[in-house]
Coordinates of C-alpha atoms in Angstrom, one line a residue:
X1 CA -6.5 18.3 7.4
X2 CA -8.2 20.0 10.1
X3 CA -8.8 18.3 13.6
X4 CA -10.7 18.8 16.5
X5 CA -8.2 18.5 19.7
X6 CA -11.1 19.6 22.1
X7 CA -12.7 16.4 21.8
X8 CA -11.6 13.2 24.5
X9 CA -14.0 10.8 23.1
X10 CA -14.3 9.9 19.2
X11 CA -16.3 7.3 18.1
X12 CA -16.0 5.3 14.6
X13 CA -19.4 7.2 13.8
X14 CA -17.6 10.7 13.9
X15 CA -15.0 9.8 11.4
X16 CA -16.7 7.5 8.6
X17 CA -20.1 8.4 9.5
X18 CA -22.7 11.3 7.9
X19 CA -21.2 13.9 6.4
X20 CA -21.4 17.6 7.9
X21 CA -21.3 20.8 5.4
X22 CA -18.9 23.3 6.0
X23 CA -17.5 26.3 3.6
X24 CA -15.0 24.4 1.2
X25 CA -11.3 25.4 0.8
X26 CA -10.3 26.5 -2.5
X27 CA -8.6 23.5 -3.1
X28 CA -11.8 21.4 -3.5
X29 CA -13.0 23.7 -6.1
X30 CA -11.3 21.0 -8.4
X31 CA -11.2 17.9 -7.0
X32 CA -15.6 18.6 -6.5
X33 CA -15.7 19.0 -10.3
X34 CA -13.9 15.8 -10.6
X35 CA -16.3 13.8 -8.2
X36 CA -19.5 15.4 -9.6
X37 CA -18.4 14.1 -12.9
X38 CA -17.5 10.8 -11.7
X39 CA -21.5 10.7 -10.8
X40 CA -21.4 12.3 -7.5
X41 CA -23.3 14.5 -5.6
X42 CA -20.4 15.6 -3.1
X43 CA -20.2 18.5 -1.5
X44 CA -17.1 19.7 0.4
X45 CA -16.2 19.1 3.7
X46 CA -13.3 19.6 6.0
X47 CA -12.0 17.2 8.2
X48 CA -14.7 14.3 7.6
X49 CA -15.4 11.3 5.8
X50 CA -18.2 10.8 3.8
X51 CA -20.5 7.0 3.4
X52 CA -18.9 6.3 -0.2
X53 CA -15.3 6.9 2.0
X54 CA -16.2 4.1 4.5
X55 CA -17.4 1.7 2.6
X56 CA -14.1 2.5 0.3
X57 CA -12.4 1.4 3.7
X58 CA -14.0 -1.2 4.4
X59 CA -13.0 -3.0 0.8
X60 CA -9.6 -1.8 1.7
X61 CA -10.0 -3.5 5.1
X62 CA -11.3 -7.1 3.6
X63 CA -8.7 -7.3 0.8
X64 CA -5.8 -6.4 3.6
X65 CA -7.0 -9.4 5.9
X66 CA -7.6 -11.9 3.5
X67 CA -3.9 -11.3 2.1
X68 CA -2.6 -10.7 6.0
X69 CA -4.4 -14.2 6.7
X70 CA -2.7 -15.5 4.0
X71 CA 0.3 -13.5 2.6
X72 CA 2.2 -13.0 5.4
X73 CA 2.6 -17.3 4.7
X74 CA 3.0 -17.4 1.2
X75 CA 7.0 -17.3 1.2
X76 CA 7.0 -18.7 4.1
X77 CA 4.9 -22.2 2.1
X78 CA 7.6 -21.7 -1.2
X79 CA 10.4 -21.6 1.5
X80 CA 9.2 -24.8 3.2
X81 CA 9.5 -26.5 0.1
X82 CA 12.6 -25.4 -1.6
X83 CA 14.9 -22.8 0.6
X84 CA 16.2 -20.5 -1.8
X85 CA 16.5 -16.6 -1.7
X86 CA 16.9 -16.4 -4.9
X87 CA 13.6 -18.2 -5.6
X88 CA 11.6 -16.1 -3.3
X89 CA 12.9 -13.2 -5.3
X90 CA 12.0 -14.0 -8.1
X91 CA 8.5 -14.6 -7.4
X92 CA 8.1 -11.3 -5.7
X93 CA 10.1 -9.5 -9.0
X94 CA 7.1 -11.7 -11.5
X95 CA 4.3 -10.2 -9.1
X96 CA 5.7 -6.8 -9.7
X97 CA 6.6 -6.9 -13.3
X98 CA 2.7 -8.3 -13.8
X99 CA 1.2 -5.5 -11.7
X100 CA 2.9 -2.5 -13.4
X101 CA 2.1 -4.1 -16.8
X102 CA -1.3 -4.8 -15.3
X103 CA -1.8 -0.9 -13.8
X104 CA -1.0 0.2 -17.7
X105 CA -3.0 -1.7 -19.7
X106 CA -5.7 -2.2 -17.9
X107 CA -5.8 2.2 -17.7
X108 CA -8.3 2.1 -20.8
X109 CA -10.8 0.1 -19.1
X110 CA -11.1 2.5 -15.9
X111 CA -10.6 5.1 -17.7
X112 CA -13.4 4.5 -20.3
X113 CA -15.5 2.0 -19.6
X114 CA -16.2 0.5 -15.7
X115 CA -13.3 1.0 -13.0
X116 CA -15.8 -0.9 -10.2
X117 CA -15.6 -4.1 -12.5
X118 CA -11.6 -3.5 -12.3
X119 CA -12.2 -3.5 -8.5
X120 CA -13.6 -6.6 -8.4
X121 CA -11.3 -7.9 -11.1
X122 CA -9.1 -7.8 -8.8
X123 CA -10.5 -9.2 -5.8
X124 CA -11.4 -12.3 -8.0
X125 CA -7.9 -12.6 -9.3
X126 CA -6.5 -12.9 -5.8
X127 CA -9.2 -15.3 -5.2
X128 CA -7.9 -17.2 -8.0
X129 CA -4.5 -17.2 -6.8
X130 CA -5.2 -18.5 -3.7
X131 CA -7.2 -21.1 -5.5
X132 CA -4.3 -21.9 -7.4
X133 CA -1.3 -22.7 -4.3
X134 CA -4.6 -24.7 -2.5
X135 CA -4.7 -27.1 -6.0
X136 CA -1.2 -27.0 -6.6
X137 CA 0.4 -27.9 -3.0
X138 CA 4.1 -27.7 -2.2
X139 CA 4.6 -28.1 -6.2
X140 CA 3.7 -24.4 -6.3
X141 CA 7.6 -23.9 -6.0
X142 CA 7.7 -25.1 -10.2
X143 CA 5.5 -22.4 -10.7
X144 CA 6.9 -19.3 -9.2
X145 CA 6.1 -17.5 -12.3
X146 CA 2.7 -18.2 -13.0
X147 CA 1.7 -17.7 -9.4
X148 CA 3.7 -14.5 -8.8
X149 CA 2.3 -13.1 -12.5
X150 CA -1.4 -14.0 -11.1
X151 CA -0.8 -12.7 -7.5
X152 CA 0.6 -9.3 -9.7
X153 CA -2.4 -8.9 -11.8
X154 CA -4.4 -8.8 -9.2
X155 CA -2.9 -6.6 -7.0
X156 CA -2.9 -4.2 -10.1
X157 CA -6.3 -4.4 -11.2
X158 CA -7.6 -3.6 -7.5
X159 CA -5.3 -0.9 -6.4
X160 CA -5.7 1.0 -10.1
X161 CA -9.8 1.1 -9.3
X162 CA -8.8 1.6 -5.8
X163 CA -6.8 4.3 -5.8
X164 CA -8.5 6.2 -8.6
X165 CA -11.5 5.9 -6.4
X166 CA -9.9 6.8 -3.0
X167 CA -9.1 10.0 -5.2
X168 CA -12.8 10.7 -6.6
X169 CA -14.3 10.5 -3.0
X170 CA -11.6 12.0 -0.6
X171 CA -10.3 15.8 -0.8
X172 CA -7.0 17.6 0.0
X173 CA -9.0 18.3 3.5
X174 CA -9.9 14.5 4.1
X175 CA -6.8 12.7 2.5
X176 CA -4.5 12.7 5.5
X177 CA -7.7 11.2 7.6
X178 CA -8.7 8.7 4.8
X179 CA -5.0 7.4 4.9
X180 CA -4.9 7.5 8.6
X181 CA -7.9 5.3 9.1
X182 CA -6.3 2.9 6.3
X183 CA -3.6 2.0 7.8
X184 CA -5.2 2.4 11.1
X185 CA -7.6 -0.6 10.2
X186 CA -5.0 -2.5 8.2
X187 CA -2.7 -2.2 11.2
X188 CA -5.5 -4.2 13.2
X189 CA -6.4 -7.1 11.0
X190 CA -2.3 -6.9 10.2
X191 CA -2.4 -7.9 14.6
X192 CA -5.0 -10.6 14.6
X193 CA -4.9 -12.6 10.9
X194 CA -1.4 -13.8 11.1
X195 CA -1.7 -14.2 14.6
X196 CA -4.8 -16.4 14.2
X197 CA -2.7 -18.1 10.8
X198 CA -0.2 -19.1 13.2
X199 CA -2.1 -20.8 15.5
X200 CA -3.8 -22.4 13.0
X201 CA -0.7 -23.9 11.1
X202 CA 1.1 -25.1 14.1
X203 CA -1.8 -26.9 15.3
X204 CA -2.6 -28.7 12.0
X205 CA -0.4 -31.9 11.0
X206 CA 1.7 -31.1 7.9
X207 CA 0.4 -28.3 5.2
X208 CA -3.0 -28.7 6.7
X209 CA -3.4 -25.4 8.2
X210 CA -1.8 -23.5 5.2
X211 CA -5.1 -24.9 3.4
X212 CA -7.1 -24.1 5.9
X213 CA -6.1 -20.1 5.6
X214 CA -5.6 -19.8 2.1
X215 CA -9.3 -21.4 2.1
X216 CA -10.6 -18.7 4.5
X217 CA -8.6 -15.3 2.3
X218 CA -10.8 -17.8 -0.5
X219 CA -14.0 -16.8 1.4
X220 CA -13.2 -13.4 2.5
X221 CA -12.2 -12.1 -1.3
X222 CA -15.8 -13.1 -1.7
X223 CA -16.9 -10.9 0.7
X224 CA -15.1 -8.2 -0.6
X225 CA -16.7 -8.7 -4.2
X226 CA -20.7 -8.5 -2.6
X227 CA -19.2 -5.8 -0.4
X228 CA -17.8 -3.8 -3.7
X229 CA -21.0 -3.6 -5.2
X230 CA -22.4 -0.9 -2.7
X231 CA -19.9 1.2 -3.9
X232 CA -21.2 4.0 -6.2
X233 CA -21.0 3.4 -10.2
X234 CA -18.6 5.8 -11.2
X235 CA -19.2 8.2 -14.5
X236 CA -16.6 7.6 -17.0
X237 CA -15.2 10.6 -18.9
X238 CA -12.4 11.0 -21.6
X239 CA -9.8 8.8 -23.2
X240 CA -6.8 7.1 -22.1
X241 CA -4.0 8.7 -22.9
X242 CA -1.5 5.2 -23.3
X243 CA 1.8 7.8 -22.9
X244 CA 0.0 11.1 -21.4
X245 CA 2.2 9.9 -18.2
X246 CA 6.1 9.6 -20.1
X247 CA 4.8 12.8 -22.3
X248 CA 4.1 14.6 -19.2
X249 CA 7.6 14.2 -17.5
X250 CA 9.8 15.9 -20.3
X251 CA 8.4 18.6 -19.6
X252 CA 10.9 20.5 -17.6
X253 CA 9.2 22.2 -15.2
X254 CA 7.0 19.4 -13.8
X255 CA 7.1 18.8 -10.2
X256 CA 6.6 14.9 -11.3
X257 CA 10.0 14.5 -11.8
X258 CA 10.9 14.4 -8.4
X259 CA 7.6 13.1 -7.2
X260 CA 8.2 9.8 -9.4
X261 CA 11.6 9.9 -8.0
X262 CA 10.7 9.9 -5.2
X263 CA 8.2 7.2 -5.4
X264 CA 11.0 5.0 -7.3
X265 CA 13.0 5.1 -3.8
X266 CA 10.2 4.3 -2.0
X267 CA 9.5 1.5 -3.9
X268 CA 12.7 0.3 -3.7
X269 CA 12.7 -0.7 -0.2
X270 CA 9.2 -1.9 -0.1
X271 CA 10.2 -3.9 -2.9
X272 CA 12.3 -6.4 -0.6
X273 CA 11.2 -5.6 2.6
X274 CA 7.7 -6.5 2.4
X275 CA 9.0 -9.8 2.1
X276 CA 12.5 -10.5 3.3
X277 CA 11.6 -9.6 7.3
X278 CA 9.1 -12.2 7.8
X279 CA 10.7 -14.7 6.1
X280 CA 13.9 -13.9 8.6
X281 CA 11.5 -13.9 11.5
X282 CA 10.7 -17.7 10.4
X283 CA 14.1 -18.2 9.8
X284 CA 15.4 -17.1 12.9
X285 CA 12.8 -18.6 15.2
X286 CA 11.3 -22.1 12.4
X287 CA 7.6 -21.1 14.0
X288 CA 5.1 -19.5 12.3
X289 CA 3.1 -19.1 15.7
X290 CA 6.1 -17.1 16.6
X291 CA 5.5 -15.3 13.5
X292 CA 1.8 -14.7 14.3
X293 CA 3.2 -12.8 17.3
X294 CA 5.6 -11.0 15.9
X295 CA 2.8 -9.7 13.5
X296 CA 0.5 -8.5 16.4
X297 CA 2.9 -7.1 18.1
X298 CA 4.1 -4.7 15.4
X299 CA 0.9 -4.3 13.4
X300 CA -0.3 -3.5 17.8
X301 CA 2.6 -0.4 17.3
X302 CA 1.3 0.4 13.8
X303 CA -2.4 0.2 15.2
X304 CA -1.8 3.1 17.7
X305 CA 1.1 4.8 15.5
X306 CA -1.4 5.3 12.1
X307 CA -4.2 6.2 14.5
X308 CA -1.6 9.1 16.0
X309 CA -0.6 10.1 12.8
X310 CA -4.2 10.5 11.2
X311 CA -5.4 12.7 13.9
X312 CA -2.6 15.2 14.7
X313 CA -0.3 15.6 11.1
X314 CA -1.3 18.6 9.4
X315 CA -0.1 19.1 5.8
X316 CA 2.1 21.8 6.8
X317 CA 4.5 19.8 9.5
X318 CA 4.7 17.0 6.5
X319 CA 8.0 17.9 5.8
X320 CA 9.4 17.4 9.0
X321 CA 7.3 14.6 10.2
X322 CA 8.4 12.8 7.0
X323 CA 12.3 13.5 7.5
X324 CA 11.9 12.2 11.6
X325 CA 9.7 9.0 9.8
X326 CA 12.7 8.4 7.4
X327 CA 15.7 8.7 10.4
X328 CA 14.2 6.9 12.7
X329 CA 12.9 3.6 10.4
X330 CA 16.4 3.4 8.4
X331 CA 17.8 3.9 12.7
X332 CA 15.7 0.7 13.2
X333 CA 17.8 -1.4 10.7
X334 CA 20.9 -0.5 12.4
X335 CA 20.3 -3.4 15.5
X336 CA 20.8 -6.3 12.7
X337 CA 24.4 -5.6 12.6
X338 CA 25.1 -6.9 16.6
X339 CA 22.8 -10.0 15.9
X340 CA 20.1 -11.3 13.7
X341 CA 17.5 -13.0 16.2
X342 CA 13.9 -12.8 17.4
X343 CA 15.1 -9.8 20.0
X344 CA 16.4 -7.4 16.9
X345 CA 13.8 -8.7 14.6
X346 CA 11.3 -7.3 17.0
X347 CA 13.6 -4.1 18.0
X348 CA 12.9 -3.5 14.3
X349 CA 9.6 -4.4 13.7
X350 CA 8.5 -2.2 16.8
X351 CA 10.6 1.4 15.5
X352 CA 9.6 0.8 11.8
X353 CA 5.8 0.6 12.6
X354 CA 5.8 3.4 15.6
X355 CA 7.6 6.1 12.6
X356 CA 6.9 4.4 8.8
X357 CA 3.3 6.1 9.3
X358 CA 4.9 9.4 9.3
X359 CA 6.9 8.6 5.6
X360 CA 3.8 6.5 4.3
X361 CA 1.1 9.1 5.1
X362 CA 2.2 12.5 4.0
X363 CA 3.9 10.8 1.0
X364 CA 1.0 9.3 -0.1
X365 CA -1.2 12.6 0.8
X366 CA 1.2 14.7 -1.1
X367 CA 0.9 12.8 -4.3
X368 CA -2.3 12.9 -4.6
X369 CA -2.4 16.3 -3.6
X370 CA -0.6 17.0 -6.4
X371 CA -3.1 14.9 -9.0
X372 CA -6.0 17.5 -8.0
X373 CA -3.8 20.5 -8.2
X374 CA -5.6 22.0 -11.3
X375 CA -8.3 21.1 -13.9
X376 CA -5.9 19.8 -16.4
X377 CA -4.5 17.3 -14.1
X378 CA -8.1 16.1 -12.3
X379 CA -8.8 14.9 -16.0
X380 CA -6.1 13.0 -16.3
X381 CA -6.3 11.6 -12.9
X382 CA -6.1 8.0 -14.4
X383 CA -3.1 8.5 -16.1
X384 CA -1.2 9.9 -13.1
X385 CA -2.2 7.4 -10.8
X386 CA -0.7 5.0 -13.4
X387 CA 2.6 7.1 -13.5
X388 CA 2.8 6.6 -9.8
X389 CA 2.3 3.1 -9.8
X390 CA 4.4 2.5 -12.2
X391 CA 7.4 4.3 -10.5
X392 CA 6.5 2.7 -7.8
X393 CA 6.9 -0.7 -8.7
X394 CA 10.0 0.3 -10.8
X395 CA 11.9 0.9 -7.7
X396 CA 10.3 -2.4 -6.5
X397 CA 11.1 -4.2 -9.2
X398 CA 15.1 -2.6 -9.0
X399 CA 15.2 -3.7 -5.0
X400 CA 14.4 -7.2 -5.9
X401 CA 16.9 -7.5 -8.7
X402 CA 19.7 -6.4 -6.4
X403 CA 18.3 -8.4 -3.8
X404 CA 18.6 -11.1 -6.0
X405 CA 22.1 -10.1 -7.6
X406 CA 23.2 -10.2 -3.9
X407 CA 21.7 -13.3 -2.9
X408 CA 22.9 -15.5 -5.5
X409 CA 26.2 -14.6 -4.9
X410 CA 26.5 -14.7 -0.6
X411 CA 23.7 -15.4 2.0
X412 CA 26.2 -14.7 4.3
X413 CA 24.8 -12.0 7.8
X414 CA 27.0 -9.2 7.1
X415 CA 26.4 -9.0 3.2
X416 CA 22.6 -9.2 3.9
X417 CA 22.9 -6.8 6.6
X418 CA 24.7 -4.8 4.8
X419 CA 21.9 -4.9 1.7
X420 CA 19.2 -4.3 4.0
X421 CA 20.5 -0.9 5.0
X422 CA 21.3 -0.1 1.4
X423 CA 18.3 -1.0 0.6
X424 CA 16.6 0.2 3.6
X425 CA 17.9 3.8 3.5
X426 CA 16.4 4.4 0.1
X427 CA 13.4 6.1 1.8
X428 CA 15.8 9.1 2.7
X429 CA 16.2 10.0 -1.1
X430 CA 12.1 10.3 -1.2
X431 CA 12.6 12.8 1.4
X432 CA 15.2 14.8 -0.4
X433 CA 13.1 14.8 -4.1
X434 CA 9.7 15.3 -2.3
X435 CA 11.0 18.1 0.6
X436 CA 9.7 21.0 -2.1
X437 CA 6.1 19.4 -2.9
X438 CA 5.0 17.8 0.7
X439 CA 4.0 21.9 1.2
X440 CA 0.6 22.2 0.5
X441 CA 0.9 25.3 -1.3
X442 CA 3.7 23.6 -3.6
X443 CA 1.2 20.5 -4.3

């Protein structure tokens, strides 16, 4: 990724606006080949974002807010109407276990036939989910499993298509600066749609307002299926290659061994975390507005931190930047163990979204770096996103069964303290397996 730090000013324009033609690096040789035959007419560039980029973005951006809006409430609804861990946990573990099975068999119809339709398979999924809790009411709690295997499937059949995508029109010069401007714009409807959520549930008598949001992420997964369809058509080449991705890892000297370690660990906190904190924040404080406001504050933090991040990480300071990231967000847990309230909640929430940017961006980068290393591995681009999903939500998918080994057994504040940190420290092994590939010459 190469910046310019003359400039004071940049406008939205310069980053996801027209495309200006440099001299490509060598390592877009590849990854051109790959978009020309996905139907492209790309040429290389360093440093910016192309219109097929932005509009990728802005997909991204819908399908974030509507499940911000939304999400952020869904435990929040099942806890309301039966308080149990245990129950939570295994809703989340049934969304995972549906989206990894969902990532691999759904790999033959990206990979062959029409990976836009998976998109928008999986914008209408969550559309249907959301449906579903609206019809169902509180009595969504004697359903955890058919909601949490809906909610997976579609979060697998739009992030396979997505991410597949993301790869065909981004290069190893624009990765870092897609990923920036991600999280950079999911950081600011992360600030306002809970916020707004809150203030609309505490203002509504009863389960009211939860209707009324769920019925708004309704509309908005609508948007995102008109706004999908401006996306290119993407060439299909190949077959799929249903164990290309388990063949590929005995062999012994591929660097995927670590990688999908590494992504294991990673998963392994996200796992639990992307649930448990906000459902302690409601705990600790029985207001979702409070909630809302917790949410803008830290999604504020991860606003400016993923904004930082995009413009001034280069590949080669990954390493380091990464390790700092991985310190200072397992540091962030450590403030639980005095006292579990609004204060330390927020203490948290503020360090892990000023350094998670840091682990999230050149880990992500580095991956799929690594995808469009050479020829041989461009082709099979579909299956190795599918690897790393997959080992991704394996680590989820372990988290939430200690989490829920744990749980059924004490609730107590220094057991989950303590399984926090356990859990929350994991990121420190992706460090360790991925030290050797997050240099750009090693990916």
């Amino acid at each position: 990724m190469q910046q310019d730090k003359e400039r004071g000013r940049f406008r939205l324009a310069d980053w996801l606006g027209k495309v200006k033609e440099t001299p490509a690096a060598e390592s877009w040789e590849l990854e051109a080949d790959a978009a020309a035959s996905a139907g492209e007419k790309k040429k290389p560039t360093i440093g910016r974002l192309d219109a097929q980029s932005a509009l990728l973005l802005i997909e991204n951006m819908l399908f974030a807010a509507a499940n911000a809006l939304s999400g952020t409430f869904v435990s929040i609804y099942l806890w309301k109407a039966k308080s149990d861990f245990a129950m939570i946990g295994w809703f989340t573990l049934t969304h995972q276990l549906a989206m990894a099975l969902t990532f691999w068999m759904a790999g033959k119809w990206v990979k062959e036939h029409n990976k836009m339709n998976c998109l928008r398979a999986g914008v209408v999924m969550s559309a249907v989910f959301y449906l579903l809790v609206l019809m169902l009411g509180l009595s969504s709690v004697n359903y955890i499993f058919l909601l949490g295997a809906v909610q997976g499937m579609a979060s697998g059949f739009f992030w396979l298509a997505f991410n597949i995508v993301y790869f065909e029109v981004t290069s190893r010069e624009t990765r870092d600066k897609f990923n920036g401007w991600a999280g950079l714009l999911g950081a600011g409807v992360g600030m306002l749609a809970p916020w707004i959520s809150g203030l609309i549930i505490v203002h509504m008598a009863g389960t009211s307002g939860y209707r009324v949001i769920f019925s708004i992420s309704l509309g908005i997964f609508v948007l995102g299926v008109a706004v999908s369809f401006f996306l290119k058509k993407r060439k299909i080449e190949g077959t799929y290659g249903w164990t290309y991705g388990f063949r590929h890892l005995r062999q012994g000297d591929t660097p995927w061994r670590p990688v999908c370690a590494a992504l294991m660990a990673q998963g392994f906190r996200e796992g639990v975390f992307g649930f448990m904190i906000s459902l302690l924040v409601y705990i600790a404080t029985t207001s979702e507005q409070k909630l809302g406001s917790y949410a803008l504050v830290t999604s504020g933090v991860s606003f400016v931190s993923f904004w930082l991040v995009g413009r001034v990480l280069k590949p080669k300071y990954r390493s380091r930047g990464m390790l700092l990231g991985v310190l200072m967000v397992i540091a962030a847990i450590l403030p639980f163990f005095w006292k579990v309230n609004y204060m330390t909640l927020l203490v948290f929430g503020i360090g892990t979204s000023l350094f998670l940017p840091l682990f999230t961006i050149p880990m992500t980068s580095s991956v799929f770096d690594l995808i469009g290393r050479d020829e041989e591995s461009v082709k099979h681009r579909e299956e190795f996103v599918i690897l790393r999903e997959l080992a991704l939500n394996a680590g989820r998918m372990l988290g939430t069964l200690l989490f829920i080994a744990v749980v059924s057994q004490s609730t107590s504040a220094p057991v989950i303290n303590t399984l926090l940190l356990v859990i929350g420290s994991a990121p420190f092994l992706s460090w360790l397996f991925m030290r050797k590939v997050l240099h750009p010459e090693n990916s």
